[in-house]
Amino acid sequence: MSKKILVISSSPRKGANSDTLCDEFIRGAKEAGHEVEKVALRDLKIHPCFACYYCASHTDECVQNDDIPQVMLKMEHADVVVLATPVYFYSVSAQMKMFIDRTMARWRNFKNKEFYYILTSGEDEPNTMDTTVACLRGLVDSLEGSIEKGIVYGKGLDKPWGVLSKPYAQQAYNYGKNA
């Protein structure tokens, strides 16, 4: 059965490791017959959440005028969502954190989704990505009926490019193929 898949890349660098792993996931998903769209947060105008709660009294509308509403609509209609981020100081990128915070206006609408995480880090220590995963799980755990399906732990990537020579590329492709 074909699924609608939304891949959200928060890499500030096009074609760098986490962004490349997104493309591998997409390649596998398309080969499996899924409908896939990639959103690169670096290409969007995104403001941080003001925590003004305007959205609470205005039917999921945000007071800010930026590109987030179109991403939220895509997320609402997706069956599968891939959240991809490089690891910065043991957490998600600033772009991913702003995205997560801005889901506040519509988070109740994101039900029954399957989530995959793609993470990349220069470090290769066992606990390098624990805080990053916890941050992403904080979002997904809040979404009714949503489940985590898989994680690509791209560790030891001390250069911004070159991930295709690592086993992580095959893992991302396989997750996409089996989504």
PDB file of C-alpha atoms in Angstrom:
ATOM      1  CA  MET A   1       0.000   0.000   0.000  1.00  0.00           C
ATOM      2  CA  SER A   2       1.404   3.381  -1.015  1.00  0.00           C
ATOM      3  CA  LYS A   3       1.982   5.894   1.757  1.00  0.00           C
ATOM      4  CA  LYS A   4       2.436   9.654   1.813  1.00  0.00           C
ATOM      5  CA  ILE A   5       5.860  10.370   3.264  1.00  0.00           C
ATOM      6  CA  LEU A   6       7.148  13.754   4.404  1.00  0.00           C
ATOM      7  CA  VAL A   7      10.900  14.064   4.938  1.00  0.00           C
ATOM      8  CA  ILE A   8      11.961  17.089   6.982  1.00  0.00           C
ATOM      9  CA  SER A   9      15.648  17.914   6.689  1.00  0.00           C
ATOM     10  CA  SER A  10      17.019  20.390   9.201  1.00  0.00           C
ATOM     11  CA  SER A  11      20.567  20.418   7.907  1.00  0.00           C
ATOM     12  CA  PRO A  12      21.757  23.954   7.249  1.00  0.00           C
ATOM     13  CA  ARG A  13      23.987  22.537   4.482  1.00  0.00           C
ATOM     14  CA  LYS A  14      22.498  21.103   1.318  1.00  0.00           C
ATOM     15  CA  GLY A  15      24.011  17.728   0.489  1.00  0.00           C
ATOM     16  CA  ALA A  16      25.747  17.297   3.853  1.00  0.00           C
ATOM     17  CA  ASN A  17      25.469  14.038   5.801  1.00  0.00           C
ATOM     18  CA  SER A  18      21.962  14.170   7.293  1.00  0.00           C
ATOM     19  CA  ASP A  19      20.576  15.730   4.108  1.00  0.00           C
ATOM     20  CA  THR A  20      22.184  12.954   2.020  1.00  0.00           C
ATOM     21  CA  LEU A  21      20.685  10.291   4.280  1.00  0.00           C
ATOM     22  CA  CYS A  22      17.290  11.898   3.674  1.00  0.00           C
ATOM     23  CA  ASP A  23      17.856  11.429  -0.039  1.00  0.00           C
ATOM     24  CA  GLU A  24      18.722   7.762   0.513  1.00  0.00           C
ATOM     25  CA  PHE A  25      15.521   7.259   2.513  1.00  0.00           C
ATOM     26  CA  ILE A  26      13.606   8.952  -0.300  1.00  0.00           C
ATOM     27  CA  ARG A  27      15.252   6.778  -2.949  1.00  0.00           C
ATOM     28  CA  GLY A  28      14.154   3.628  -1.122  1.00  0.00           C
ATOM     29  CA  ALA A  29      10.633   4.956  -0.495  1.00  0.00           C
ATOM     30  CA  LYS A  30      10.131   5.949  -4.128  1.00  0.00           C
ATOM     31  CA  GLU A  31      11.352   2.552  -5.316  1.00  0.00           C
ATOM     32  CA  ALA A  32       8.735   1.011  -3.020  1.00  0.00           C
ATOM     33  CA  GLY A  33       6.030   3.110  -4.710  1.00  0.00           C
ATOM     34  CA  HIS A  34       5.447   5.668  -1.985  1.00  0.00           C
ATOM     35  CA  GLU A  35       4.628   9.329  -2.586  1.00  0.00           C
ATOM     36  CA  VAL A  36       7.469  11.338  -1.040  1.00  0.00           C
ATOM     37  CA  GLU A  37       8.120  15.024  -0.453  1.00  0.00           C
ATOM     38  CA  LYS A  38      11.209  16.550   1.115  1.00  0.00           C
ATOM     39  CA  VAL A  39      11.137  19.843   2.967  1.00  0.00           C
ATOM     40  CA  ALA A  40      14.474  21.497   3.693  1.00  0.00           C
ATOM     41  CA  LEU A  41      13.982  23.831   6.642  1.00  0.00           C
ATOM     42  CA  ARG A  42      17.050  25.846   5.556  1.00  0.00           C
ATOM     43  CA  ASP A  43      15.024  27.065   2.548  1.00  0.00           C
ATOM     44  CA  LEU A  44      12.086  28.331   4.604  1.00  0.00           C
ATOM     45  CA  LYS A  45      11.337  31.466   6.550  1.00  0.00           C
ATOM     46  CA  ILE A  46      10.672  30.208  10.091  1.00  0.00           C
ATOM     47  CA  HIS A  47      10.214  32.317  13.195  1.00  0.00           C
ATOM     48  CA  PRO A  48      10.536  30.949  16.731  1.00  0.00           C
ATOM     49  CA  CYS A  49       7.404  30.288  18.756  1.00  0.00           C
ATOM     50  CA  PHE A  50       6.364  33.280  20.878  1.00  0.00           C
ATOM     51  CA  ALA A  51       4.334  31.108  23.301  1.00  0.00           C
ATOM     52  CA  CYS A  52       1.583  33.708  22.994  1.00  0.00           C
ATOM     53  CA  TYR A  53      -1.143  31.010  22.715  1.00  0.00           C
ATOM     54  CA  TYR A  54      -2.907  32.870  19.935  1.00  0.00           C
ATOM     55  CA  CYS A  55      -3.288  29.440  18.300  1.00  0.00           C
ATOM     56  CA  ALA A  56      -5.264  28.124  21.279  1.00  0.00           C
ATOM     57  CA  SER A  57      -8.069  30.601  20.723  1.00  0.00           C
ATOM     58  CA  HIS A  58      -7.876  30.866  16.919  1.00  0.00           C
ATOM     59  CA  THR A  59      -8.413  27.328  15.611  1.00  0.00           C
ATOM     60  CA  ASP A  60      -4.780  26.298  15.164  1.00  0.00           C
ATOM     61  CA  GLU A  61      -3.728  29.523  13.464  1.00  0.00           C
ATOM     62  CA  CYS A  62      -0.442  31.142  14.379  1.00  0.00           C
ATOM     63  CA  VAL A  63      -0.029  34.882  14.793  1.00  0.00           C
ATOM     64  CA  GLN A  64       3.209  34.738  12.814  1.00  0.00           C
ATOM     65  CA  ASN A  65       3.416  35.069   9.062  1.00  0.00           C
ATOM     66  CA  ASP A  66       6.044  32.642   7.805  1.00  0.00           C
ATOM     67  CA  ASP A  67       6.368  29.313   5.949  1.00  0.00           C
ATOM     68  CA  ILE A  68       5.468  26.961   8.809  1.00  0.00           C
ATOM     69  CA  PRO A  69       1.719  26.637   8.064  1.00  0.00           C
ATOM     70  CA  GLN A  70       2.429  24.985   4.706  1.00  0.00           C
ATOM     71  CA  VAL A  71       4.760  22.452   6.366  1.00  0.00           C
ATOM     72  CA  MET A  72       2.182  21.747   9.074  1.00  0.00           C
ATOM     73  CA  LEU A  73      -0.460  21.044   6.438  1.00  0.00           C
ATOM     74  CA  LYS A  74       1.888  18.603   4.687  1.00  0.00           C
ATOM     75  CA  MET A  75       2.581  16.921   8.011  1.00  0.00           C
ATOM     76  CA  GLU A  76      -1.134  16.574   8.717  1.00  0.00           C
ATOM     77  CA  HIS A  77      -1.661  14.719   5.453  1.00  0.00           C
ATOM     78  CA  ALA A  78       1.425  12.489   5.705  1.00  0.00           C
ATOM     79  CA  ASP A  79       1.297   8.885   6.859  1.00  0.00           C
ATOM     80  CA  VAL A  80       5.023   8.811   7.581  1.00  0.00           C
ATOM     81  CA  VAL A  81       7.249  11.659   8.782  1.00  0.00           C
ATOM     82  CA  VAL A  82      11.047  11.571   8.741  1.00  0.00           C
ATOM     83  CA  LEU A  83      12.804  14.022  11.049  1.00  0.00           C
ATOM     84  CA  ALA A  84      16.459  14.483  10.111  1.00  0.00           C
ATOM     85  CA  THR A  85      19.009  16.523  11.997  1.00  0.00           C
ATOM     86  CA  PRO A  86      22.705  16.904  12.513  1.00  0.00           C
ATOM     87  CA  VAL A  87      23.627  16.684  16.203  1.00  0.00           C
ATOM     88  CA  TYR A  88      24.791  19.967  17.701  1.00  0.00           C
ATOM     89  CA  PHE A  89      25.944  19.903  21.323  1.00  0.00           C
ATOM     90  CA  TYR A  90      24.088  16.608  21.875  1.00  0.00           C
ATOM     91  CA  SER A  91      20.766  17.910  20.611  1.00  0.00           C
ATOM     92  CA  VAL A  92      18.864  18.814  17.453  1.00  0.00           C
ATOM     93  CA  SER A  93      19.841  21.644  15.134  1.00  0.00           C
ATOM     94  CA  ALA A  94      18.370  25.095  15.724  1.00  0.00           C
ATOM     95  CA  GLN A  95      16.258  24.655  12.591  1.00  0.00           C
ATOM     96  CA  MET A  96      14.701  21.421  13.937  1.00  0.00           C
ATOM     97  CA  LYS A  97      14.094  22.917  17.362  1.00  0.00           C
ATOM     98  CA  MET A  98      12.242  25.877  15.854  1.00  0.00           C
ATOM     99  CA  PHE A  99      10.190  23.482  13.742  1.00  0.00           C
ATOM    100  CA  ILE A 100       9.294  21.330  16.756  1.00  0.00           C
ATOM    101  CA  ASP A 101       8.313  24.360  18.826  1.00  0.00           C
ATOM    102  CA  ARG A 102       6.141  25.715  16.036  1.00  0.00           C
ATOM    103  CA  THR A 103       4.098  22.486  15.887  1.00  0.00           C
ATOM    104  CA  MET A 104       2.429  23.845  19.003  1.00  0.00           C
ATOM    105  CA  ALA A 105      -0.257  25.514  16.894  1.00  0.00           C
ATOM    106  CA  ARG A 106      -1.387  22.247  15.284  1.00  0.00           C
ATOM    107  CA  TRP A 107       0.055  19.339  17.270  1.00  0.00           C
ATOM    108  CA  ARG A 108      -3.401  17.914  18.043  1.00  0.00           C
ATOM    109  CA  ASN A 109      -3.919  17.394  14.292  1.00  0.00           C
ATOM    110  CA  PHE A 110      -0.896  15.097  13.877  1.00  0.00           C
ATOM    111  CA  LYS A 111      -2.423  11.733  14.764  1.00  0.00           C
ATOM    112  CA  ASN A 112      -1.481   8.177  13.893  1.00  0.00           C
ATOM    113  CA  LYS A 113       1.799   8.981  12.161  1.00  0.00           C
ATOM    114  CA  GLU A 114       4.817   6.741  11.722  1.00  0.00           C
ATOM    115  CA  PHE A 115       8.111   8.495  12.487  1.00  0.00           C
ATOM    116  CA  TYR A 116      11.690   7.807  11.495  1.00  0.00           C
ATOM    117  CA  TYR A 117      14.680   9.790  12.758  1.00  0.00           C
ATOM    118  CA  ILE A 118      17.896  10.398  10.857  1.00  0.00           C
ATOM    119  CA  LEU A 119      20.745  11.705  13.008  1.00  0.00           C
ATOM    120  CA  THR A 120      24.348  12.483  12.144  1.00  0.00           C
ATOM    121  CA  SER A 121      27.242  13.354  14.404  1.00  0.00           C
ATOM    122  CA  GLY A 122      30.990  13.783  14.249  1.00  0.00           C
ATOM    123  CA  GLU A 123      31.344  11.911  17.538  1.00  0.00           C
ATOM    124  CA  ASP A 124      31.156   8.160  17.844  1.00  0.00           C
ATOM    125  CA  GLU A 125      30.585   7.741  21.582  1.00  0.00           C
ATOM    126  CA  PRO A 126      27.766   5.405  22.748  1.00  0.00           C
ATOM    127  CA  ASN A 127      25.615   8.172  24.289  1.00  0.00           C
ATOM    128  CA  THR A 128      26.312  10.893  21.707  1.00  0.00           C
ATOM    129  CA  MET A 129      22.734  10.969  20.447  1.00  0.00           C
ATOM    130  CA  ASP A 130      20.701  10.186  23.562  1.00  0.00           C
ATOM    131  CA  THR A 131      19.613  13.783  24.169  1.00  0.00           C
ATOM    132  CA  THR A 132      18.870  14.283  20.478  1.00  0.00           C
ATOM    133  CA  VAL A 133      16.604  11.236  20.375  1.00  0.00           C
ATOM    134  CA  ALA A 134      14.904  12.341  23.602  1.00  0.00           C
ATOM    135  CA  CYS A 135      14.104  15.709  22.015  1.00  0.00           C
ATOM    136  CA  LEU A 136      12.499  14.076  18.967  1.00  0.00           C
ATOM    137  CA  ARG A 137      10.648  11.577  21.135  1.00  0.00           C
ATOM    138  CA  GLY A 138       9.262  14.464  23.168  1.00  0.00           C
ATOM    139  CA  LEU A 139       7.403  15.598  20.076  1.00  0.00           C
ATOM    140  CA  VAL A 140       6.281  12.171  18.864  1.00  0.00           C
ATOM    141  CA  ASP A 141       5.178  11.031  22.324  1.00  0.00           C
ATOM    142  CA  SER A 142       2.793  14.014  22.361  1.00  0.00           C
ATOM    143  CA  LEU A 143       1.079  13.011  19.121  1.00  0.00           C
ATOM    144  CA  GLU A 144      -1.899  10.711  19.578  1.00  0.00           C
ATOM    145  CA  GLY A 145      -1.425   7.268  18.048  1.00  0.00           C
ATOM    146  CA  SER A 146       1.976   8.115  16.561  1.00  0.00           C
ATOM    147  CA  ILE A 147       4.846   5.645  16.736  1.00  0.00           C
ATOM    148  CA  GLU A 148       8.584   5.574  16.225  1.00  0.00           C
ATOM    149  CA  LYS A 149       9.529   3.141  13.452  1.00  0.00           C
ATOM    150  CA  GLY A 150      13.302   3.484  13.207  1.00  0.00           C
ATOM    151  CA  ILE A 151      16.420   5.530  13.824  1.00  0.00           C
ATOM    152  CA  VAL A 152      19.521   5.980  11.702  1.00  0.00           C
ATOM    153  CA  TYR A 153      22.394   6.723  14.083  1.00  0.00           C
ATOM    154  CA  GLY A 154      25.004   8.236  11.758  1.00  0.00           C
ATOM    155  CA  LYS A 155      27.935   8.425  14.170  1.00  0.00           C
ATOM    156  CA  GLY A 156      31.589   9.199  13.550  1.00  0.00           C
ATOM    157  CA  LEU A 157      30.943  11.449  10.567  1.00  0.00           C
ATOM    158  CA  ASP A 158      33.619  14.022  11.255  1.00  0.00           C
ATOM    159  CA  LYS A 159      33.433  15.506   7.754  1.00  0.00           C
ATOM    160  CA  PRO A 160      30.303  17.211   6.356  1.00  0.00           C
ATOM    161  CA  TRP A 161      30.237  14.884   3.344  1.00  0.00           C
ATOM    162  CA  GLY A 162      31.102  11.256   2.728  1.00  0.00           C
ATOM    163  CA  VAL A 163      28.221   9.464   4.404  1.00  0.00           C
ATOM    164  CA  LEU A 164      27.507   7.419   1.258  1.00  0.00           C
ATOM    165  CA  SER A 165      30.580   5.310   2.003  1.00  0.00           C
ATOM    166  CA  LYS A 166      29.170   4.371   5.421  1.00  0.00           C
ATOM    167  CA  PRO A 167      26.564   1.712   6.300  1.00  0.00           C
ATOM    168  CA  TYR A 168      24.152   4.442   7.405  1.00  0.00           C
ATOM    169  CA  ALA A 169      23.268   5.190   3.785  1.00  0.00           C
ATOM    170  CA  GLN A 170      22.093   1.626   3.236  1.00  0.00           C
ATOM    171  CA  GLN A 171      20.149   1.712   6.495  1.00  0.00           C
ATOM    172  CA  ALA A 172      18.341   4.924   5.475  1.00  0.00           C
ATOM    173  CA  TYR A 173      17.580   3.428   2.057  1.00  0.00           C
ATOM    174  CA  ASN A 174      16.221   0.235   3.664  1.00  0.00           C
ATOM    175  CA  TYR A 175      13.984   2.197   6.041  1.00  0.00           C
ATOM    176  CA  GLY A 176      12.575   4.094   3.076  1.00  0.00           C
ATOM    177  CA  LYS A 177      12.077   0.900   1.085  1.00  0.00           C
ATOM    178  CA  ASN A 178      10.207  -0.702   3.992  1.00  0.00           C
ATOM    179  CA  ALA A 179       8.272   2.329   5.236  1.00  0.00           C
TER     180      ALA A 179
END
